[in-house]
Amino acid sequence: MNLNFLKKYFFFLFLVYTIIGCSSNEYRWQSSQLAINNSYKLKTGDIIVKDKLLTDPLSWLGHSSVMISDNRIGDFPMPGKDYYTISVNAWLNEPSRKVIVLRYKHFDKAFEKQFLKNIQTYGYGKYRTSFFKKKDSDFYCSKFVWFLFYKTAQDLGYNLDLDSNQGILIFPYDFLNSSDLTQIIL
């Protein structure tokens, strides 16, 4: 076999894996409109995972972000775009999308205080993919979310890894099988 063929073969397998993705069936996808109507139930630290849109290659991996206050989202939206904050209602305003809202089971006042400090420290820059999950400067949507929780727990003296498959990259759907997160039904 030639090397070029092997590269193409493994790239194809990678694409199939990331497009199909695996997640638990115990979660119930909800409409983004329902999430908007019930946004008053959302809290700082909630993780919102948007479903995949097969018609849009940029969404084939899903999308995720985190509530940085009770009504704002912090997001790394796509390659080449800067980190930004937006109201949760504007971020959710995609009628064709479904969402799952997840909450960390141990998000108490001490965790929230450090979490907000880490948002101030790491919420900057442009979207950059990195194969180093613990690197504190290269972020994309789900790595930013993962890193905030990882770093906050480290700062508080314990380990936390919300990546359910322990891969080298963190994808939005990797949060769905984390035993440390529970779904919030809106």
Coordinates of C-alpha atoms in Angstrom, one line a residue:
M1 CA 0.0 0.0 0.0
N2 CA 1.2 3.4 -0.7
L3 CA 1.5 6.1 1.9
N4 CA -0.9 8.5 0.1
F5 CA -3.7 5.8 0.1
L6 CA -3.2 5.2 3.9
K7 CA -3.4 8.9 4.6
K8 CA -6.7 9.2 2.7
Y9 CA -8.0 6.0 4.3
F10 CA -7.3 7.2 7.8
F11 CA -8.7 10.7 7.0
F12 CA -11.9 9.1 5.7
L13 CA -12.2 7.0 8.9
F14 CA -11.6 10.1 11.0
L15 CA -14.4 12.0 9.1
V16 CA -16.8 9.1 9.5
Y17 CA -16.1 8.8 13.2
T18 CA -16.6 12.6 13.8
I19 CA -19.7 12.9 11.7
I20 CA -21.5 9.9 13.1
G21 CA -20.2 10.4 16.6
C22 CA -21.4 8.3 19.6
S23 CA -23.5 9.4 22.4
S24 CA -25.8 8.0 25.0
N25 CA -29.5 7.7 24.0
E26 CA -30.6 8.7 27.5
Y27 CA -30.5 12.4 26.6
R28 CA -33.5 14.1 25.1
W29 CA -32.8 16.8 22.5
Q30 CA -35.0 19.8 22.9
S31 CA -35.8 22.6 20.4
S32 CA -33.8 25.8 20.6
Q33 CA -37.1 27.7 20.8
L34 CA -38.0 25.8 24.0
A35 CA -34.5 26.7 25.4
I36 CA -35.1 30.3 24.6
N37 CA -38.6 30.3 26.2
N38 CA -37.1 28.7 29.3
S39 CA -33.7 30.5 29.4
Y40 CA -34.5 31.8 32.9
K41 CA -33.7 28.2 34.1
L42 CA -30.1 28.4 32.7
K43 CA -27.3 29.2 35.1
T44 CA -23.7 30.2 35.0
G45 CA -21.6 27.1 34.0
D46 CA -24.3 25.3 32.1
I47 CA -23.0 23.7 28.9
I48 CA -25.2 23.8 25.8
V49 CA -24.6 21.3 23.1
K50 CA -26.2 22.0 19.7
D51 CA -26.9 19.1 17.4
K52 CA -25.2 18.3 14.1
L53 CA -26.6 19.7 10.8
L54 CA -25.7 17.4 8.0
T55 CA -26.4 20.2 5.5
D56 CA -23.7 22.5 7.0
P57 CA -20.1 21.0 7.1
L58 CA -19.1 23.5 9.8
S59 CA -21.7 21.9 12.1
W60 CA -20.9 18.2 11.4
L61 CA -19.3 17.9 14.8
G62 CA -22.0 19.7 16.6
H63 CA -21.3 22.9 18.6
S64 CA -21.0 23.7 22.3
S65 CA -20.6 26.7 24.5
V66 CA -20.9 27.6 28.1
M67 CA -23.0 30.1 30.1
I68 CA -20.6 32.7 31.5
S69 CA -23.4 34.4 33.4
D70 CA -27.1 33.6 33.9
N71 CA -27.9 35.2 30.5
R72 CA -24.7 35.3 28.4
I73 CA -22.8 32.7 26.5
G74 CA -19.0 32.7 25.9
D75 CA -18.2 31.2 22.5
F76 CA -15.5 30.3 20.0
P77 CA -17.8 30.1 17.0
M78 CA -15.7 28.9 14.1
P79 CA -12.2 29.0 12.6
G80 CA -10.8 32.5 12.1
K81 CA -13.3 34.1 14.5
D82 CA -12.5 35.7 17.8
Y83 CA -13.9 34.7 21.1
Y84 CA -17.1 36.6 21.9
T85 CA -19.9 36.8 24.3
I86 CA -23.6 36.9 23.3
S87 CA -27.0 36.7 24.9
V88 CA -28.2 33.2 25.3
N89 CA -31.4 34.0 23.4
A90 CA -29.4 35.3 20.4
W91 CA -27.0 32.3 20.5
L92 CA -29.9 29.9 20.6
N93 CA -31.9 31.6 17.8
E94 CA -31.5 28.8 15.2
P95 CA -35.0 27.3 14.8
S96 CA -33.8 24.2 13.0
R97 CA -31.3 23.2 15.8
K98 CA -31.9 21.0 18.8
V99 CA -30.0 21.4 22.0
I100 CA -29.1 19.6 25.2
V101 CA -28.3 21.6 28.4
L102 CA -25.9 20.0 30.8
R103 CA -25.0 21.0 34.3
Y104 CA -21.9 20.1 36.4
K105 CA -23.2 18.3 39.5
H106 CA -20.7 20.0 41.8
F107 CA -21.0 23.6 40.6
D108 CA -21.1 25.3 44.0
K109 CA -20.2 28.9 45.0
A110 CA -16.4 28.2 45.3
F111 CA -16.4 26.5 41.9
E112 CA -18.4 29.4 40.4
K113 CA -16.0 32.0 41.8
Q114 CA -12.9 30.3 40.3
F115 CA -14.7 29.5 37.1
L116 CA -15.5 33.2 36.6
K117 CA -11.9 34.1 37.2
N118 CA -10.8 31.6 34.6
I119 CA -13.2 33.0 32.1
Q120 CA -11.6 36.4 32.5
T121 CA -8.1 34.8 32.1
Y122 CA -8.8 32.5 29.2
G123 CA -11.7 34.0 27.4
Y124 CA -9.8 35.7 24.6
G125 CA -8.2 35.1 21.2
K126 CA -9.0 33.4 18.0
Y127 CA -10.3 30.0 17.3
R128 CA -7.4 27.5 17.0
T129 CA -7.5 23.7 16.9
S130 CA -4.9 22.1 19.1
F131 CA -4.0 18.5 19.8
F132 CA -2.9 19.5 23.3
K133 CA -6.0 19.6 25.5
K134 CA -4.2 21.2 28.4
K135 CA -2.7 24.0 26.4
D136 CA -4.1 27.3 27.7
S137 CA -4.0 29.4 24.6
D138 CA -5.5 27.4 21.7
F139 CA -9.2 27.1 21.9
Y140 CA -12.2 26.0 19.8
C141 CA -15.8 25.7 21.1
S142 CA -15.7 22.4 23.0
K143 CA -12.0 22.7 24.1
F144 CA -12.8 26.1 25.7
V145 CA -15.7 24.6 27.7
W146 CA -13.6 21.5 28.7
F147 CA -10.6 23.6 29.7
L148 CA -12.6 26.0 31.9
F149 CA -13.9 23.1 33.9
Y150 CA -10.6 21.2 34.0
K151 CA -8.6 24.3 35.0
T152 CA -11.2 25.4 37.7
A153 CA -11.1 22.0 39.3
Q154 CA -7.2 22.0 39.2
D155 CA -7.2 25.5 40.9
L156 CA -9.5 24.0 43.6
G157 CA -7.2 21.1 44.1
Y158 CA -8.9 18.2 42.3
N159 CA -9.0 16.5 38.9
L160 CA -12.0 16.8 36.6
D161 CA -12.2 15.6 33.0
L162 CA -15.5 16.0 31.3
D163 CA -14.2 14.3 28.1
S164 CA -16.1 11.0 28.2
N165 CA -13.9 9.2 25.7
Q166 CA -10.5 10.7 26.9
G167 CA -9.5 11.5 23.3
I168 CA -6.8 14.0 22.2
L169 CA -9.5 16.3 20.9
I170 CA -12.7 17.2 22.7
F171 CA -15.9 17.3 20.6
P172 CA -19.2 18.7 21.7
Y173 CA -20.8 15.3 21.8
D174 CA -18.0 14.1 24.2
F175 CA -19.8 15.9 27.0
L176 CA -23.0 13.9 26.6
N177 CA -21.5 10.8 28.3
S178 CA -19.7 12.5 31.1
S179 CA -20.8 11.0 34.5
D180 CA -20.2 14.4 36.1
L181 CA -22.9 16.2 34.0
T182 CA -26.6 15.9 34.2
Q183 CA -29.2 17.1 31.6
I184 CA -31.4 20.0 32.5
I185 CA -34.9 19.5 31.1
L186 CA -36.3 22.8 30.1

